[in-house]
Coordinates of C-alpha atoms and ligand atoms in Angstrom, one line a residue:
M1 CA 147.8 97.1 98.4
I2 CA 146.9 100.8 97.9
E3 CA 149.1 103.0 100.2
T4 CA 148.2 106.4 100.7
P5 CA 148.5 109.1 103.4
L6 CA 145.0 108.2 104.8
T7 CA 146.2 104.5 105.3
K8 CA 149.1 105.7 106.8
L9 CA 147.8 108.0 109.3
L10 CA 144.8 105.7 110.2
N11 CA 146.8 102.4 110.1
I12 CA 144.4 100.7 107.8
R13 CA 144.9 98.5 104.9
V14 CA 142.2 100.0 102.2
P15 CA 141.7 103.6 101.8
V16 CA 137.9 103.5 102.5
V17 CA 136.0 105.1 105.3
Q18 CA 132.4 104.1 106.1
G19 CA 131.0 107.4 106.6
G20 CA 128.8 108.3 109.6
M21 CA 124.9 107.5 108.9
Q22 CA 122.1 108.3 111.3
W23 CA 120.6 105.0 112.4
V24 CA 123.0 102.8 110.5
G25 CA 126.4 103.6 112.1
V26 CA 126.1 100.8 115.0
P27 CA 128.8 98.8 116.3
E28 CA 128.2 95.6 114.2
L29 CA 128.6 97.6 110.8
A30 CA 131.7 99.9 112.2
A31 CA 133.5 96.9 113.6
A32 CA 132.9 94.7 110.3
V33 CA 134.3 97.7 108.0
S34 CA 137.3 97.8 110.3
N35 CA 138.1 94.2 110.4
A36 CA 137.6 94.2 106.7
G37 CA 140.6 96.9 106.2
G38 CA 138.6 100.1 106.0
L39 CA 137.7 102.7 108.8
G40 CA 134.4 101.8 110.5
I41 CA 132.7 104.8 112.0
L42 CA 130.2 105.0 114.8
T43 CA 127.3 107.6 114.4
A44 CA 127.3 109.4 117.7
L45 CA 123.8 110.9 117.7
T46 CA 122.0 107.5 116.7
Q47 CA 122.9 106.7 120.3
P48 CA 120.1 108.4 122.5
T49 CA 122.6 109.5 125.1
P50 CA 126.5 110.0 125.6
D51 CA 126.4 107.0 128.2
A52 CA 124.5 104.9 125.4
L53 CA 127.4 106.0 122.9
R54 CA 130.1 104.8 125.7
V55 CA 128.1 101.1 125.4
A56 CA 128.3 101.3 121.8
I57 CA 131.9 102.3 121.7
R58 CA 132.7 99.3 124.2
E59 CA 130.7 96.9 122.2
T60 CA 132.5 97.6 119.1
R61 CA 135.8 97.1 120.7
K62 CA 134.5 93.8 121.6
L63 CA 134.1 93.0 117.9
T64 CA 137.3 94.4 116.5
D65 CA 140.8 95.3 117.5
K66 CA 141.3 97.2 114.4
P67 CA 140.8 101.4 114.5
F68 CA 137.4 102.9 114.0
G69 CA 136.1 106.4 114.4
V70 CA 133.1 108.1 115.7
N71 CA 131.3 110.7 113.5
I72 CA 129.4 113.8 115.2
T73 CA 127.2 115.9 112.6
L74 CA 126.2 119.3 113.8
L75 CA 123.1 120.4 111.9
P76 CA 119.7 121.8 112.9
S77 CA 117.8 119.4 114.9
I78 CA 114.3 119.1 116.3
N79 CA 115.8 118.2 119.9
P80 CA 119.3 119.6 119.7
P81 CA 121.6 116.8 121.1
D82 CA 124.5 117.4 123.8
Y83 CA 127.2 117.5 121.2
A84 CA 129.7 118.2 123.9
G85 CA 128.8 115.5 126.1
Y86 CA 129.1 112.8 123.0
A87 CA 132.3 114.2 122.3
K88 CA 133.6 113.8 125.9
A89 CA 132.1 110.3 126.3
A90 CA 133.9 109.2 123.1
V91 CA 137.1 110.7 124.1
D92 CA 137.1 109.3 127.6
E93 CA 136.3 105.9 126.3
G94 CA 139.7 106.1 124.1
V95 CA 138.4 106.8 120.6
R96 CA 141.1 108.8 118.9
I97 CA 139.6 109.3 115.3
F98 CA 136.6 111.4 114.7
E99 CA 134.4 112.2 111.5
T100 CA 132.9 115.7 112.2
A101 CA 130.5 117.3 109.8
G102 CA 128.1 120.1 109.9
N103 CA 127.9 123.8 110.9
N104 CA 130.4 125.9 113.0
P105 CA 132.7 122.8 114.1
G106 CA 135.6 124.8 115.2
P107 CA 134.8 124.2 119.2
L108 CA 134.6 120.3 118.5
I109 CA 137.6 120.3 116.4
K110 CA 139.6 122.3 118.9
F111 CA 138.4 120.1 121.9
F112 CA 139.3 116.8 119.8
K113 CA 143.0 118.4 118.9
S114 CA 143.3 119.4 122.5
N115 CA 143.1 115.6 123.1
N116 CA 145.5 114.5 120.6
C117 CA 142.6 113.0 118.2
I118 CA 143.0 112.4 114.7
V119 CA 140.0 114.7 112.9
L120 CA 138.5 114.0 109.4
H121 CA 136.0 116.9 108.7
K122 CA 133.4 116.6 106.0
C123 CA 133.0 119.9 103.9
T124 CA 131.1 120.9 100.6
T125 CA 133.0 123.9 99.7
I126 CA 136.8 124.7 99.4
R127 CA 135.8 127.7 101.6
H128 CA 134.8 125.5 104.6
A129 CA 137.6 123.0 103.8
K130 CA 140.2 125.8 104.2
S131 CA 138.6 127.0 107.3
A132 CA 138.4 123.6 108.9
A133 CA 142.2 123.1 108.0
R134 CA 143.1 126.5 109.9
H135 CA 140.9 124.8 113.1
G136 CA 143.7 122.0 112.6
V137 CA 141.8 119.2 111.2
D138 CA 144.0 116.1 109.7
V139 CA 142.0 115.3 106.9
L140 CA 139.2 116.8 104.9
S141 CA 136.2 114.8 103.5
I142 CA 135.2 116.7 100.4
D143 CA 131.7 115.9 100.1
G144 CA 130.2 116.3 96.2
F145 CA 126.8 117.1 95.4
E146 CA 126.2 113.6 94.7
C147 CA 126.3 112.6 98.3
A148 CA 123.4 111.5 100.6
G149 CA 122.3 113.7 103.4
H150 CA 123.5 117.3 103.4
P151 CA 125.5 118.4 100.4
G152 CA 125.6 122.2 101.3
E153 CA 123.7 124.8 99.3
E154 CA 126.5 125.5 96.4
D155 CA 125.7 122.5 94.2
I156 CA 129.0 121.6 93.1
G157 CA 129.9 118.4 91.9
G158 CA 132.5 116.0 93.3
L159 CA 134.5 115.9 89.9
V160 CA 135.2 119.7 90.0
L161 CA 135.1 120.0 93.9
L162 CA 138.1 117.5 94.3
A163 CA 140.2 118.9 91.3
R164 CA 139.8 122.3 93.3
A165 CA 140.8 120.6 96.5
A166 CA 143.8 119.5 94.7
Q167 CA 144.6 123.0 93.7
E168 CA 143.9 124.6 97.1
L169 CA 144.5 122.2 100.0
D170 CA 147.7 121.5 101.7
I171 CA 146.4 118.6 103.8
P172 CA 145.0 115.3 102.6
Y173 CA 141.6 115.0 101.6
I174 CA 139.4 112.1 100.6
A175 CA 136.5 112.0 98.2
S176 CA 132.9 112.0 99.4
G177 CA 129.4 111.5 97.6
G178 CA 128.8 109.2 94.4
L179 CA 131.4 106.6 95.4
A180 CA 130.2 103.2 95.6
D181 CA 132.7 101.1 93.6
G182 CA 136.4 100.3 92.7
R183 CA 135.9 102.9 89.5
G184 CA 134.8 105.7 92.3
L185 CA 138.0 105.0 94.4
A186 CA 140.3 104.8 91.7
A187 CA 138.8 108.2 90.3
A188 CA 139.0 109.5 93.8
L189 CA 142.8 108.7 93.8
A190 CA 143.3 110.2 90.5
L191 CA 141.5 113.3 91.8
G192 CA 144.3 113.7 94.5
A193 CA 142.2 112.2 97.1
A194 CA 144.0 109.9 99.9
G195 CA 141.1 107.6 99.8
A196 CA 137.2 107.3 99.5
N197 CA 134.2 108.0 102.0
M198 CA 131.3 105.9 101.2
G199 CA 127.9 105.7 103.0
T200 CA 125.2 104.6 100.8
R201 CA 127.3 101.6 99.7
F202 CA 127.6 100.5 103.3
M203 CA 123.8 100.3 103.8
C204 CA 123.9 97.4 101.4
T205 CA 126.0 95.1 103.3
V206 CA 125.0 92.2 105.1
E207 CA 126.2 93.8 108.5
S208 CA 124.0 97.0 108.0
P209 CA 121.6 97.2 110.5
I210 CA 118.7 98.3 108.0
H211 CA 115.7 96.2 107.1
Q212 CA 116.3 93.5 104.3
N213 CA 113.4 95.4 102.1
I214 CA 115.2 98.8 102.1
K215 CA 118.5 97.2 101.0
D216 CA 116.6 95.4 98.1
K217 CA 114.8 99.1 97.4
I218 CA 118.4 100.3 97.0
V219 CA 119.5 97.4 95.0
S220 CA 116.5 97.9 92.6
A221 CA 116.8 102.0 92.2
N222 CA 118.4 104.1 89.9
E223 CA 120.5 107.1 89.9
Q224 CA 117.2 109.0 89.5
D225 CA 115.6 107.9 92.7
T226 CA 117.0 110.4 95.0
V227 CA 115.5 114.0 95.6
H228 CA 116.4 117.2 97.4
I229 CA 114.3 118.3 100.4
F230 CA 114.9 121.6 102.5
R231 CA 116.4 123.5 99.7
T232 CA 114.1 126.4 100.9
L233 CA 114.9 126.1 104.3
H234 CA 118.6 126.3 103.3
N235 CA 119.5 123.1 104.9
T236 CA 119.6 120.6 101.8
A237 CA 119.2 117.0 102.1
R238 CA 119.4 114.1 99.6
V239 CA 117.0 111.5 100.3
F240 CA 115.3 108.5 98.7
K241 CA 112.7 109.7 96.4
N242 CA 109.1 108.2 97.8
S243 CA 105.7 109.5 98.7
V244 CA 106.9 111.3 101.9
S245 CA 109.9 113.4 100.3
T246 CA 107.7 114.2 97.4
E247 CA 105.2 115.7 99.6
V248 CA 107.9 117.7 101.4
V249 CA 108.9 119.3 98.2
A250 CA 105.5 120.0 97.2
I251 CA 105.0 121.8 100.6
E252 CA 108.0 123.9 100.1
R253 CA 107.0 124.8 96.5
R254 CA 103.8 126.1 97.7
P255 CA 103.1 129.9 97.0
G256 CA 104.6 131.9 100.0
G257 CA 107.0 128.9 100.9
A258 CA 107.3 126.9 104.1
Q259 CA 108.2 126.9 107.4
F260 CA 110.2 123.8 108.9
S261 CA 107.0 123.6 111.2
D262 CA 105.0 122.9 107.9
V263 CA 107.3 119.7 107.2
Q264 CA 108.3 118.5 110.7
H265 CA 105.6 115.7 110.9
L266 CA 107.0 114.4 107.7
V267 CA 110.6 114.7 108.0
S268 CA 111.4 113.9 111.8
G269 CA 114.5 111.4 112.1
Q270 CA 112.3 109.4 114.6
R271 CA 110.1 108.6 111.8
G272 CA 112.7 107.9 109.3
R273 CA 114.4 105.6 111.8
K274 CA 111.2 103.5 111.3
V275 CA 111.8 103.0 107.7
Y276 CA 114.8 101.0 108.8
E277 CA 113.2 99.1 111.4
L278 CA 110.1 98.3 109.6
G279 CA 111.6 97.7 106.1
D280 CA 108.8 100.2 104.7
P281 CA 110.5 102.6 102.3
E282 CA 107.4 104.9 102.5
Y283 CA 107.1 105.5 106.2
G284 CA 109.2 108.4 106.1
I285 CA 112.2 110.1 105.0
W286 CA 115.6 108.1 104.5
S287 CA 118.9 109.5 103.3
A288 CA 120.3 108.1 100.2
G289 CA 123.2 109.1 97.7
S290 CA 122.6 109.1 93.7
C291 CA 125.4 106.2 94.0
V292 CA 122.0 104.1 94.7
G293 CA 122.1 103.6 90.9
L294 CA 125.5 101.8 91.2
I295 CA 124.8 99.6 93.7
K296 CA 123.7 96.3 92.7
D297 CA 124.2 93.8 95.3
V298 CA 124.3 93.1 99.1
Q299 CA 127.6 91.8 100.0
S300 CA 129.4 91.1 103.4
C301 CA 131.7 94.3 104.2
K302 CA 134.9 91.9 103.8
E303 CA 133.6 91.1 100.3
L304 CA 132.8 94.5 99.7
V305 CA 136.2 96.1 100.8
E306 CA 138.3 93.2 99.3
R307 CA 136.2 94.0 95.9
L308 CA 136.8 97.7 96.2
E309 CA 140.3 97.2 96.7
R310 CA 140.9 94.7 94.0
E311 CA 138.9 96.7 91.3
A312 CA 140.6 100.0 92.0
E313 CA 144.1 98.2 91.7
E314 CA 143.1 96.5 88.4
I315 CA 141.9 99.9 87.2
I316 CA 144.9 102.0 88.2
E317 CA 147.3 99.2 86.6
G318 CA 145.0 99.4 83.6
L319 CA 145.4 103.5 83.4
G320 CA 149.1 102.8 83.6
R321 CA 149.2 100.8 80.5
L322 CA 147.4 103.5 78.7
V323 CA 150.8 105.2 79.0
V324 CA 153.0 105.0 75.6
R325 CA 156.5 106.6 75.8
K326 CA 158.0 107.2 72.5
G327 CA 161.5 106.3 73.8
N328 CA 160.1 103.0 75.3
A329 CA 158.2 102.1 72.1
K330 CA 159.4 98.7 70.3
L331 CA 161.2 98.6 67.1
Ligands
NAD1 P1 115.7 115.4 113.6 O1 114.5 114.4 113.6 O2 116.1 116.4 114.4 O3 115.3 116.3 112.2 C1 115.1 115.8 110.9 C2 115.8 116.4 109.8 O4 115.3 117.8 109.6 C3 117.3 116.8 109.8 O5 117.6 116.4 108.5 C4 117.3 118.0 110.5 O6 118.7 118.8 110.1 C5 116.2 118.8 109.6 N1 116.1 119.8 110.6 C6 115.6 119.8 112.1 N2 115.2 121.0 112.4 C7 115.3 121.8 111.4 C8 115.1 123.3 111.2 N3 114.8 124.2 112.2 N4 115.1 123.6 110.0 C9 115.6 123.0 108.9 N5 115.9 121.6 108.7 C10 115.7 120.9 110.2 O7 117.0 114.7 113.0 P2 117.7 112.9 113.5 O8 117.4 112.4 112.4 O9 116.9 112.7 114.6 O10 119.0 113.3 113.4 C11 119.6 114.0 114.6 C12 120.7 115.2 114.1 O11 121.7 114.0 113.3 C13 120.3 116.1 113.2 O12 121.1 117.3 113.4 C14 120.4 115.5 111.9 O13 120.8 116.6 111.0 C15 121.9 114.6 112.0 N6 122.2 113.8 111.3 C16 123.3 113.1 111.1 C17 123.5 112.4 110.1 C18 124.9 111.7 110.1 O14 125.7 110.9 109.2 N7 125.8 111.4 111.2 C19 122.6 112.1 109.1 C20 121.8 112.6 109.1 C21 121.3 113.5 109.9

């Protein structure tokens, strides 16, 4: 077993968090990850209303008696969600672990902390991490440039960002972005993290709700198959490279630039949702991290989490054998 401040704080066996994913973080997946020993996370905004989130939380409880969390992400939206309503619904339902992400999370963090919740906050710069720590979060989820979805605008890769976190942060942090196997988990721990957050990896599990065609597409993809959209709108998002994301980038590069309204019909989340329902990878925009190049199979969450744990343990033990102390050398 690998015991870290994260496993102790959350009462989980394996230091792996299944990060929130729009249209993917549903009860079946979150419960499967928690049952496997990691922390499963429901994505609040995937539910159409706060009341629907209540139902999803109750469904998850029927499927697992292990801890799980709820993600609330604060980013520009076509129809701004009732963030406070989702937060209240989850707290009322007894959820005490939250993953927050996005812009101006202070009030949300304050609400959760005043309700005795554990908060993991995702951030892409050390400056934001320190600010979230001042707001009282318990764990930072340090999101490197490799990540799916929104990597921020600073473009710092996980290696440097995590080493900087080790230098600067006084509270536990986990590594996010680019992690999909036991090597990634072991590397995260070597960089001072208390665990790893994985999103794209969990899209490719048996219990993930997305269409099999999309899982197959990820398995056959390589690390060059993602692209950044919204760079010029300062809301950069890493998504799978397809005809729609290529068109968005082309529109953004037009002389004079683009407004969000120029690409809204291409990027809407409702259209992206259809990708997962229909199994058509070209139907819209869908988030994926550059770790798509590392994912070679679709396993159950139990098989995957056990493998992550086993691989990381083997690597850590193997690294220990590299250390030769002169005093211990055999004569
Ligand atoms: P949506 O349909 O409202 O928007 C689609 C995309 O366009 C999102 O990436 C959004 O951030 C971006 N966008 C919207 N308005 C914009 C603007 N004025 N300028 C620049 N970019 C803009 O999004 P959705 O798919 O229905 O998702 C709803 C919310 O959940 C959004 O805020 C989205 O960012 C967020 N989200 C959460 C997760 C997660 O893991 N929890 C992942 C992706 C997105």
